């Protein structure tokens, strides 16, 4: 009992109180209105309204995790408990000993809901395995999406996945097919989209009336096939029309699903600024009633995070259905042929002094090399630095404003893994090849957030961190995707997607020059009740991941 009391006191007191007070003030206005209250209301206000706790089931259990520090971000439970699992669900949480066929000793370890990544482009088996070591049990491709949706789900189910998977409907894929008449039809993979970066018509021209009908028809078909919303990668096709975006928002509202937008502009300076693009998104939420989700508030705001965050907070305070996410890095990653890296003023838009802020395979580029790659290999994945939070205090403050935005989810924007020849690494591959390259957030985003913001900065409590790494994604998604109501919590009846880790040892190890190094500290990762990682080792035979999908209506 003394140990439990000490843990509870530590969770409350081991935090920078001044920073916490500031964040509380930011959330006060949002907590007073209906939509935002779901994201920001105090747990005691939600208890009895939205949270219904089920009684423990009788044992014995298939698996018992005993003596762990159990953290449930929704009820704010933070205490030593035993967790009983039956099949794919949590069946008991008790301070009494439970009997199980398999017992995991979690003494000195944290037991928390598996992390939920709603922005993961790496939907291949090796990418999913890498994310499991970062504590991710559900990885969803929402920003870009995929098409055809049915084929994506069929392919994943046939191959098997170690963690849960799902995708939104890719507006960009629909646009490429409508605007580029000679292109082969989309095949449900990211490789198809990477090849499209060599084509220009879809990125910078308005759709005709017939083309718009074709685009909307393809997107609606994806929604009927169970897509998780509409992925609007606007930054990759900034020349599309405002009316086209309006029609997409109306379509999303009609199906009661979110749009997941990478905003049209990436620019610290006006005109055509990031601020202006956020205004466009906010206006569509106000006029259509659609839930508009903002992808990576940090990277698309570049140097203007403070003003952009204030604008978004104001919209939330006024009751608009707007949510967001961020990742704890000051560098983004994309294809070198993307429009955000083109034009004479592209460096000015990013707010950086030279092309050397862009790297490929860990090596800084110059403008001549960037131009060459855009002409010969536009799908090549590059890393672009826009903040340096470990070196500059102001940059760190900007990072905090996005990562700690009230109600925001941590989301990695994990990239697929490529080899040194620029080829996608897929299939039953493990470990990652030595030349595997991607942004380090693809393997270390969540462990980095906990390591930095709980252990090092002491900016949030462990419970608050688990809210951002798991529960907030569920709150953002569950109205449209009922499956998410059973994730992100450690409660009886919920999915047994769980992580067991040593808090003081959880650490991101991947760097921009060595990005494929696994994160440390994850002792156990369970997906749908099946141990995927045990005592720090991956079970290569385990493929317990299940689809996260809306009801198929066609």
Coordinates of C-alpha atoms in Angstrom, one line a residue:
X1 CA 0.0 0.0 0.0
X2 CA 2.8 2.4 0.8
X3 CA 4.4 1.7 -2.6
X4 CA 1.0 2.4 -4.3
X5 CA 0.6 5.6 -2.4
X6 CA 4.1 6.7 -3.3
X7 CA 3.4 6.0 -7.0
X8 CA 0.2 8.0 -7.0
X9 CA 1.9 11.0 -5.3
X10 CA 4.8 10.8 -7.8
X11 CA 2.3 10.9 -10.7
X12 CA 0.7 14.1 -9.4
X13 CA 3.8 15.9 -8.1
X14 CA 6.5 15.1 -10.6
X15 CA 5.6 17.8 -13.0
X16 CA 6.3 21.4 -13.9
X17 CA 3.2 23.0 -12.3
X18 CA 3.6 26.3 -14.1
X19 CA 3.4 24.7 -17.5
X20 CA 0.5 22.5 -16.4
X21 CA -1.4 25.6 -15.2
X22 CA -0.8 27.3 -18.6
X23 CA -2.2 24.2 -20.5
X24 CA -5.2 24.1 -18.2
X25 CA -6.0 27.7 -19.0
X26 CA -5.8 26.9 -22.7
X27 CA -8.3 24.1 -22.3
X28 CA -10.9 25.9 -20.1
X29 CA -12.8 27.6 -22.9
X30 CA -12.9 24.4 -25.0
X31 CA -14.2 22.3 -22.1
X32 CA -17.4 24.4 -21.9
X33 CA -18.8 23.6 -25.3
X34 CA -20.3 20.3 -26.5
X35 CA -17.9 18.9 -29.1
X36 CA -14.7 20.0 -27.3
X37 CA -16.0 18.8 -23.9
X38 CA -15.5 15.2 -25.2
X39 CA -11.8 16.0 -25.6
X40 CA -11.2 18.3 -22.6
X41 CA -13.7 17.6 -19.9
X42 CA -12.4 16.5 -16.5
X43 CA -12.8 12.7 -16.0
X44 CA -15.1 13.1 -12.9
X45 CA -17.5 15.0 -15.2
X46 CA -17.5 12.2 -17.7
X47 CA -18.0 9.4 -15.2
X48 CA -21.6 8.5 -15.0
X49 CA -22.3 10.1 -18.4
X50 CA -20.0 8.6 -21.0
X51 CA -18.0 6.1 -19.0
X52 CA -19.7 2.8 -18.0
X53 CA -17.4 0.5 -16.0
X54 CA -18.2 -3.2 -16.2
X55 CA -17.8 -5.7 -13.4
X56 CA -14.9 -8.1 -13.3
X57 CA -15.5 -11.5 -14.8
X58 CA -14.7 -14.7 -12.9
X59 CA -11.4 -16.4 -13.6
X60 CA -9.4 -18.3 -14.5
X61 CA -8.0 -16.1 -17.3
X62 CA -5.9 -16.9 -20.4
X63 CA -3.3 -14.3 -19.4
X64 CA -2.8 -12.4 -16.2
X65 CA -0.5 -9.3 -16.0
X66 CA 0.2 -9.0 -12.3
X67 CA 1.6 -6.3 -10.0
X68 CA 2.0 -3.7 -12.7
X69 CA 1.4 0.0 -12.4
X70 CA -1.9 0.1 -14.3
X71 CA -2.7 3.4 -16.0
X72 CA -6.1 4.1 -17.5
X73 CA -6.1 7.6 -19.0
X74 CA -9.9 7.8 -19.1
X75 CA -10.8 7.0 -15.4
X76 CA -7.3 8.3 -14.3
X77 CA -6.6 5.0 -12.6
X78 CA -2.9 4.9 -11.7
X79 CA -2.3 2.1 -9.2
X80 CA -0.8 -1.3 -8.7
X81 CA -3.3 -3.8 -10.2
X82 CA -3.6 -7.2 -11.7
X83 CA -5.1 -7.5 -15.2
X84 CA -6.9 -10.6 -16.4
X85 CA -7.4 -11.2 -20.2
X86 CA -9.8 -13.6 -21.9
X87 CA -9.4 -14.0 -25.6
X88 CA -9.0 -10.6 -27.2
X89 CA -10.5 -8.5 -24.3
X90 CA -9.7 -7.3 -20.8
X91 CA -11.9 -9.3 -18.4
X92 CA -10.7 -8.2 -15.0
X93 CA -8.8 -5.4 -13.2
X94 CA -8.2 -6.1 -9.5
X95 CA -6.0 -5.5 -6.5
X96 CA -6.6 -9.2 -5.7
X97 CA -4.5 -12.1 -7.1
X98 CA -5.9 -13.5 -10.4
X99 CA -5.4 -17.0 -11.7
X100 CA -4.3 -17.4 -15.3
X101 CA -2.9 -20.0 -17.8
X102 CA 0.0 -17.5 -18.5
X103 CA 1.3 -15.0 -16.0
X104 CA 3.3 -11.9 -16.8
X105 CA 5.2 -10.4 -13.9
X106 CA 4.9 -6.6 -14.4
X107 CA 6.4 -5.6 -11.0
X108 CA 8.1 -2.2 -11.5
X109 CA 6.5 -1.8 -15.0
X110 CA 3.8 0.4 -16.4
X111 CA 0.7 -1.3 -17.9
X112 CA -1.1 1.0 -20.3
X113 CA -3.3 1.0 -23.4
X114 CA -1.5 0.3 -26.6
X115 CA -0.5 3.5 -28.4
X116 CA -2.8 4.5 -31.3
X117 CA -1.2 6.1 -34.4
X118 CA -3.7 7.8 -36.6
X119 CA -1.1 8.9 -39.1
X120 CA 1.0 6.0 -40.3
X121 CA 2.0 5.7 -43.9
X122 CA 4.0 2.6 -43.3
X123 CA 1.3 0.0 -43.7
X124 CA 3.7 -2.9 -44.6
X125 CA 4.5 -5.8 -42.2
X126 CA 8.1 -4.6 -41.4
X127 CA 6.9 -1.1 -40.7
X128 CA 4.2 -2.4 -38.4
X129 CA 6.8 -4.6 -36.5
X130 CA 9.1 -1.6 -36.1
X131 CA 6.2 0.5 -34.7
X132 CA 5.3 -2.3 -32.2
X133 CA 8.6 -1.6 -30.4
X134 CA 7.4 2.0 -30.1
X135 CA 4.3 0.7 -28.3
X136 CA 1.9 1.1 -31.3
X137 CA -0.8 -1.5 -31.4
X138 CA -3.1 0.3 -33.9
X139 CA -1.6 2.2 -36.9
X140 CA -4.1 4.0 -39.3
X141 CA -3.3 5.7 -42.6
X142 CA -5.6 8.7 -42.3
X143 CA -3.9 11.7 -43.9
X144 CA -3.1 10.3 -47.3
X145 CA -5.4 7.3 -47.2
X146 CA -5.5 4.6 -49.9
X147 CA -7.6 3.5 -52.8
X148 CA -9.3 1.2 -53.6
X149 CA -10.2 0.7 -50.0
X150 CA -11.6 -2.8 -50.4
X151 CA -8.4 -4.0 -52.1
X152 CA -6.2 -2.5 -49.3
X153 CA -8.1 -4.3 -46.6
X154 CA -8.2 -7.6 -48.6
X155 CA -4.5 -7.5 -49.2
X156 CA -3.7 -6.8 -45.6
X157 CA -5.9 -9.6 -44.3
X158 CA -4.4 -12.1 -46.8
X159 CA -0.8 -11.2 -45.8
X160 CA -1.6 -10.7 -42.1
X161 CA -0.6 -7.8 -39.9
X162 CA 1.2 -7.8 -36.5
X163 CA -0.8 -4.7 -35.3
X164 CA -4.3 -3.3 -36.1
X165 CA -4.6 -1.5 -39.4
X166 CA -7.0 0.7 -41.4
X167 CA -7.1 3.6 -43.8
X168 CA -9.2 6.6 -44.9
X169 CA -10.2 7.1 -48.6
X170 CA -7.4 8.8 -50.6
X171 CA -8.7 11.9 -52.3
X172 CA -5.3 12.4 -54.0
X173 CA -5.5 8.9 -55.6
X174 CA -8.9 9.8 -56.9
X175 CA -7.6 13.1 -58.2
X176 CA -4.6 11.5 -60.0
X177 CA -6.9 9.0 -61.8
X178 CA -9.3 11.8 -62.8
X179 CA -6.7 14.2 -64.0
X180 CA -4.0 11.9 -65.5
X181 CA -5.8 10.0 -68.2
X182 CA -2.9 7.7 -69.0
X183 CA -2.2 6.5 -65.5
X184 CA -2.9 3.0 -64.4
X185 CA -5.7 2.6 -61.9
X186 CA -4.8 2.8 -58.2
X187 CA -3.9 -0.5 -56.6
X188 CA -4.3 0.2 -52.9
X189 CA -0.6 0.8 -52.3
X190 CA 1.6 3.8 -51.5
X191 CA 4.0 2.8 -54.3
X192 CA 1.4 3.7 -56.9
X193 CA 1.1 7.2 -55.3
X194 CA 4.9 7.7 -55.1
X195 CA 5.0 7.2 -58.9
X196 CA 2.4 9.9 -59.4
X197 CA 4.8 12.5 -58.2
X198 CA 6.4 12.5 -61.6
X199 CA 3.1 13.8 -63.0
X200 CA 2.1 17.4 -62.7
X201 CA -1.5 17.9 -63.9
X202 CA -3.2 16.5 -60.7
X203 CA -1.1 18.8 -58.4
X204 CA -1.7 22.2 -60.0
X205 CA -4.9 22.4 -62.1
X206 CA -8.6 22.8 -61.3
X207 CA -10.9 19.9 -61.9
X208 CA -13.5 20.3 -64.6
X209 CA -17.1 19.5 -63.8
X210 CA -16.8 16.0 -65.1
X211 CA -13.5 15.4 -63.3
X212 CA -15.0 16.6 -60.0
X213 CA -17.9 14.2 -60.4
X214 CA -15.3 11.4 -61.0
X215 CA -13.3 12.3 -58.0
X216 CA -16.3 12.5 -55.7
X217 CA -17.6 9.2 -57.0
X218 CA -14.3 7.4 -56.3
X219 CA -14.1 8.9 -52.8
X220 CA -17.7 7.9 -52.0
X221 CA -17.1 4.4 -53.3
X222 CA -14.2 4.2 -50.8
X223 CA -16.5 5.3 -48.0
X224 CA -19.0 2.6 -49.0
X225 CA -16.2 0.1 -48.8
X226 CA -15.6 0.9 -45.2
X227 CA -13.0 3.7 -45.4
X228 CA -12.4 5.6 -42.2
X229 CA -13.1 9.1 -43.6
X230 CA -11.6 11.2 -46.3
X231 CA -7.8 11.8 -46.5
X232 CA -7.2 15.2 -48.0
X233 CA -3.5 15.6 -48.8
X234 CA -4.0 19.1 -49.9
X235 CA -0.4 20.2 -49.5
X236 CA 0.5 17.8 -52.4
X237 CA -2.1 19.3 -54.8
X238 CA -2.3 22.9 -53.7
X239 CA -3.7 23.9 -57.1
X240 CA -7.0 22.2 -56.6
X241 CA -10.2 24.3 -56.2
X242 CA -11.8 25.7 -53.1
X243 CA -15.1 24.4 -54.3
X244 CA -13.6 20.9 -54.6
X245 CA -12.6 21.0 -50.9
X246 CA -16.1 22.3 -50.1
X247 CA -17.7 19.3 -51.9
X248 CA -15.4 16.9 -50.0
X249 CA -16.4 18.4 -46.7
X250 CA -20.1 18.1 -47.6
X251 CA -19.5 14.4 -48.6
X252 CA -17.8 13.7 -45.3
X253 CA -20.6 15.3 -43.4
X254 CA -23.2 13.3 -45.3
X255 CA -21.4 10.1 -44.2
X256 CA -20.6 11.4 -40.7
X257 CA -16.9 10.8 -41.0
X258 CA -13.9 13.1 -40.5
X259 CA -11.7 14.6 -43.1
X260 CA -8.0 14.4 -42.3
X261 CA -6.3 17.3 -43.9
X262 CA -2.7 18.1 -44.7
X263 CA -3.5 21.8 -45.3
X264 CA -3.1 23.4 -48.8
X265 CA -0.2 25.7 -48.0
X266 CA 3.0 25.3 -46.0
X267 CA 4.3 28.8 -45.6
X268 CA 5.3 31.0 -42.7
X269 CA 4.8 34.1 -44.8
X270 CA 1.7 35.6 -46.4
X271 CA 0.0 35.4 -48.8
X272 CA -0.8 31.7 -49.3
X273 CA 0.3 31.1 -45.7
X274 CA -0.3 28.1 -43.4
X275 CA -2.5 30.5 -41.4
X276 CA -4.7 31.2 -44.4
X277 CA -5.0 27.4 -45.1
X278 CA -6.2 26.8 -41.5
X279 CA -8.8 29.6 -42.0
X280 CA -10.0 27.7 -45.1
X281 CA -10.4 24.5 -43.1
X282 CA -12.1 26.2 -40.2
X283 CA -14.6 27.9 -42.5
X284 CA -15.6 24.5 -44.0
X285 CA -16.2 23.1 -40.6
X286 CA -18.4 26.1 -39.8
X287 CA -20.4 26.0 -43.1
X288 CA -20.8 22.3 -43.5
X289 CA -20.7 21.0 -40.0
X290 CA -18.0 18.5 -41.0
X291 CA -15.5 17.2 -38.5
X292 CA -12.2 18.6 -39.9
X293 CA -9.1 17.0 -38.5
X294 CA -5.8 18.8 -38.9
X295 CA -2.8 16.6 -39.6
X296 CA 0.6 17.4 -38.0
X297 CA -0.1 20.9 -36.6
X298 CA 3.6 21.3 -36.0
X299 CA 5.1 20.7 -39.5
X300 CA 2.4 22.4 -41.6
X301 CA 2.6 25.5 -39.4
X302 CA 6.4 25.6 -39.9
X303 CA 7.7 28.8 -38.1
X304 CA 4.2 30.2 -37.4
X305 CA 3.0 27.6 -34.9
X306 CA 2.0 30.2 -32.2
X307 CA -0.4 32.1 -34.4
X308 CA -1.7 29.0 -36.1
X309 CA -2.3 27.2 -32.8
X310 CA -4.1 30.3 -31.4
X311 CA -6.4 30.4 -34.5
X312 CA -7.3 26.7 -34.2
X313 CA -7.9 27.0 -30.4
X314 CA -10.2 29.9 -31.0
X315 CA -12.2 27.7 -33.5
X316 CA -12.4 24.9 -30.9
X317 CA -13.5 27.3 -28.2
X318 CA -16.3 28.4 -30.4
X319 CA -17.6 24.8 -30.7
X320 CA -16.4 23.8 -34.2
X321 CA -15.7 20.2 -34.8
X322 CA -12.0 20.6 -35.3
X323 CA -9.2 18.3 -33.9
X324 CA -5.5 18.0 -34.4
X325 CA -2.3 16.0 -33.8
X326 CA 1.4 16.5 -33.7
X327 CA 4.7 14.6 -33.5
X328 CA 7.7 15.5 -31.2
X329 CA 10.2 16.2 -34.0
X330 CA 11.3 19.4 -35.7
X331 CA 11.6 17.8 -39.1
X332 CA 9.2 16.4 -41.6
X333 CA 9.5 13.8 -44.3
X334 CA 8.0 13.5 -47.8
X335 CA 8.8 12.8 -51.4
X336 CA 11.3 15.2 -52.9
X337 CA 9.0 15.9 -55.8
X338 CA 6.2 17.3 -53.6
X339 CA 5.0 20.8 -54.4
X340 CA 6.1 22.0 -50.9
X341 CA 9.8 21.7 -52.2
X342 CA 9.3 23.4 -55.5
X343 CA 9.4 27.0 -56.7
X344 CA 12.0 29.7 -56.3
X345 CA 10.7 30.7 -52.8
X346 CA 10.4 27.2 -51.3
X347 CA 13.1 27.8 -48.7
X348 CA 11.5 31.1 -47.7
X349 CA 8.2 29.3 -47.2
X350 CA 9.9 26.8 -44.9
X351 CA 11.6 29.6 -43.1
X352 CA 15.1 28.0 -43.4
X353 CA 18.3 29.5 -44.9
X354 CA 19.4 26.8 -47.3
X355 CA 18.7 23.5 -49.0
X356 CA 21.1 21.8 -46.6
X357 CA 18.1 21.6 -44.1
X358 CA 16.9 18.8 -46.4
X359 CA 18.5 15.4 -46.0
X360 CA 18.4 12.1 -47.9
X361 CA 19.7 8.9 -46.4
X362 CA 21.1 11.0 -43.6
X363 CA 23.1 13.3 -45.9
X364 CA 22.5 17.0 -46.3
X365 CA 21.5 18.1 -49.9
X366 CA 22.2 21.2 -51.9
X367 CA 19.8 22.9 -54.3
X368 CA 21.5 21.3 -57.4
X369 CA 20.9 17.8 -55.9
X370 CA 17.3 18.6 -55.0
X371 CA 16.6 19.8 -58.5
X372 CA 18.3 16.7 -59.9
X373 CA 16.2 14.3 -57.7
X374 CA 13.0 16.2 -58.6
X375 CA 13.7 15.5 -62.3
X376 CA 15.0 11.9 -62.1
X377 CA 13.5 10.4 -58.9
X378 CA 10.7 12.6 -57.6
X379 CA 9.3 9.8 -55.3
X380 CA 12.5 9.7 -53.3
X381 CA 11.9 10.1 -49.5
X382 CA 13.7 13.1 -47.9
X383 CA 13.8 14.6 -44.4
X384 CA 13.2 18.4 -44.0
X385 CA 14.2 20.2 -40.9
X386 CA 12.0 23.2 -39.9
X387 CA 12.7 23.5 -36.2
X388 CA 15.7 22.5 -34.1
X389 CA 14.1 22.2 -30.6
X390 CA 17.1 20.5 -29.0
X391 CA 19.3 23.5 -30.0
X392 CA 17.0 26.5 -29.8
X393 CA 14.8 27.6 -26.9
X394 CA 12.3 29.4 -29.1
X395 CA 12.0 26.3 -31.4
X396 CA 11.4 24.2 -28.3
X397 CA 8.6 26.5 -27.2
X398 CA 7.0 26.3 -30.7
X399 CA 7.2 22.5 -30.5
X400 CA 5.6 22.4 -27.1
X401 CA 2.7 24.6 -28.4
X402 CA 1.8 22.0 -31.0
X403 CA 2.6 18.7 -29.2
X404 CA 0.8 19.8 -26.0
X405 CA -2.2 21.4 -27.8
X406 CA -5.3 20.6 -25.7
X407 CA -7.0 17.5 -26.8
X408 CA -4.4 16.7 -29.5
X409 CA -3.2 13.2 -30.3
X410 CA 0.4 12.2 -30.7
X411 CA 0.6 10.9 -34.3
X412 CA 3.8 9.9 -36.0
X413 CA 3.4 10.5 -39.7
X414 CA 5.4 7.3 -39.9
X415 CA 7.0 6.8 -43.4
X416 CA 7.3 3.5 -45.2
X417 CA 10.8 2.0 -45.0
X418 CA 13.0 2.2 -48.1
X419 CA 16.3 0.6 -49.0
X420 CA 19.3 2.4 -50.3
X421 CA 18.0 2.0 -53.8
X422 CA 14.8 3.8 -53.0
X423 CA 12.7 0.5 -53.1
X424 CA 9.9 -0.2 -50.6
X425 CA 10.7 -2.8 -47.9
X426 CA 7.7 -5.1 -47.6
X427 CA 6.7 -8.7 -47.1
X428 CA 7.7 -11.0 -44.3
X429 CA 10.9 -9.1 -43.5
X430 CA 12.6 -8.9 -40.1
X431 CA 14.8 -7.4 -38.8
X432 CA 14.8 -4.2 -40.9
X433 CA 17.7 -4.4 -43.4
X434 CA 20.8 -2.4 -42.4
X435 CA 20.2 0.1 -45.2
X436 CA 16.5 0.6 -44.3
X437 CA 15.8 4.4 -44.3
X438 CA 12.9 6.5 -43.1
X439 CA 12.2 9.4 -40.8
X440 CA 13.1 8.3 -37.2
X441 CA 9.5 9.1 -36.2
X442 CA 8.6 5.9 -38.1
X443 CA 10.1 3.9 -35.3
X444 CA 10.4 6.2 -32.2
X445 CA 7.7 8.8 -32.1
X446 CA 5.8 7.6 -29.1
X447 CA 8.8 6.5 -27.0
X448 CA 10.4 9.9 -27.8
X449 CA 7.3 11.8 -26.5
X450 CA 7.2 9.9 -23.2
X451 CA 10.9 10.0 -22.7
X452 CA 11.1 13.7 -23.5
X453 CA 7.8 15.1 -22.0
X454 CA 7.4 12.8 -19.0
X455 CA 10.9 11.8 -18.0
X456 CA 13.1 14.7 -19.2
X457 CA 11.0 17.8 -19.4
X458 CA 8.4 16.8 -16.8
X459 CA 5.8 18.7 -18.8
X460 CA 3.0 16.2 -18.3
X461 CA 2.2 13.3 -16.0
X462 CA 2.4 9.7 -17.1
X463 CA -1.4 9.6 -17.1
X464 CA -1.6 12.7 -19.3
X465 CA 1.0 11.2 -21.6
X466 CA -1.1 8.0 -22.0
X467 CA -4.1 10.2 -22.8
X468 CA -2.2 11.8 -25.7
X469 CA -0.7 8.6 -27.0
X470 CA -3.9 6.5 -26.9
X471 CA -7.2 7.9 -25.6
X472 CA -7.2 11.2 -27.6
X473 CA -7.1 9.4 -30.9
X474 CA -10.1 7.3 -29.8
X475 CA -12.0 10.5 -28.8
X476 CA -11.3 12.0 -32.1
X477 CA -12.4 8.9 -34.1
X478 CA -14.9 6.9 -32.2
X479 CA -18.1 8.8 -33.2
X480 CA -17.4 7.8 -36.8
X481 CA -15.6 4.5 -36.1
X482 CA -17.3 2.6 -33.3
X483 CA -14.4 0.1 -32.9
X484 CA -12.3 2.9 -31.4
X485 CA -14.6 3.0 -28.3
X486 CA -13.0 -0.3 -27.2
X487 CA -9.4 1.0 -27.6
X488 CA -7.2 3.4 -25.7
X489 CA -8.5 2.3 -22.3
X490 CA -7.5 -0.2 -19.6
X491 CA -11.0 -1.2 -18.6
X492 CA -13.0 -4.4 -18.4
X493 CA -14.6 -5.3 -21.7
X494 CA -12.2 -3.2 -23.8
X495 CA -9.7 -4.6 -26.3
X496 CA -6.6 -6.2 -24.8
X497 CA -4.3 -4.0 -26.8
X498 CA -1.7 -3.3 -24.0
X499 CA 1.8 -2.2 -23.6
X500 CA 4.0 -3.1 -20.6
X501 CA 7.2 -0.9 -20.3
X502 CA 9.8 0.3 -17.8
X503 CA 9.1 4.1 -17.7
X504 CA 12.7 5.2 -16.8
X505 CA 14.1 3.1 -19.6
X506 CA 11.6 3.9 -22.4
X507 CA 13.7 5.8 -24.9
X508 CA 13.8 6.6 -28.6
X509 CA 17.1 5.4 -30.1
X510 CA 16.6 6.2 -33.8
X511 CA 18.3 9.3 -35.2
X512 CA 18.3 11.1 -38.6
X513 CA 21.6 9.4 -39.6
X514 CA 20.7 6.0 -38.0
X515 CA 16.9 5.9 -38.3
X516 CA 16.3 2.2 -38.1
X517 CA 17.3 1.6 -34.5
X518 CA 14.5 0.1 -32.4
X519 CA 13.2 2.0 -29.4
X520 CA 14.1 0.6 -25.9
X521 CA 12.0 -0.2 -23.0
X522 CA 9.0 -2.1 -24.4
X523 CA 8.9 -5.4 -22.4
X524 CA 5.6 -6.7 -23.6
X525 CA 3.2 -5.6 -26.3
X526 CA -0.2 -7.4 -26.6
X527 CA -2.5 -7.0 -29.6
X528 CA -6.0 -8.3 -29.2
X529 CA -4.8 -10.4 -26.3
X530 CA -1.9 -12.0 -28.1
X531 CA 1.7 -11.3 -27.0
X532 CA 3.5 -9.7 -30.0
X533 CA 6.6 -8.7 -28.0
X534 CA 7.6 -10.7 -24.9
X535 CA 10.5 -9.8 -22.7
X536 CA 11.6 -7.4 -25.4
X537 CA 11.6 -10.0 -28.2
X538 CA 9.4 -10.0 -31.2
X539 CA 7.2 -13.1 -31.9
X540 CA 7.7 -13.5 -35.6
X541 CA 4.8 -16.0 -35.8
X542 CA 2.3 -13.6 -34.3
X543 CA -0.1 -11.8 -36.7
X544 CA -2.8 -10.7 -34.3
X545 CA -3.6 -7.4 -36.0
X546 CA -7.3 -6.9 -37.0
X547 CA -8.8 -4.4 -39.4
X548 CA -10.3 -1.1 -38.1
X549 CA -13.0 -0.5 -40.6
X550 CA -16.4 1.1 -40.9
X551 CA -19.4 -0.9 -42.0
X552 CA -19.2 -1.9 -45.6
X553 CA -22.4 -0.9 -47.5
X554 CA -21.6 -2.1 -51.0

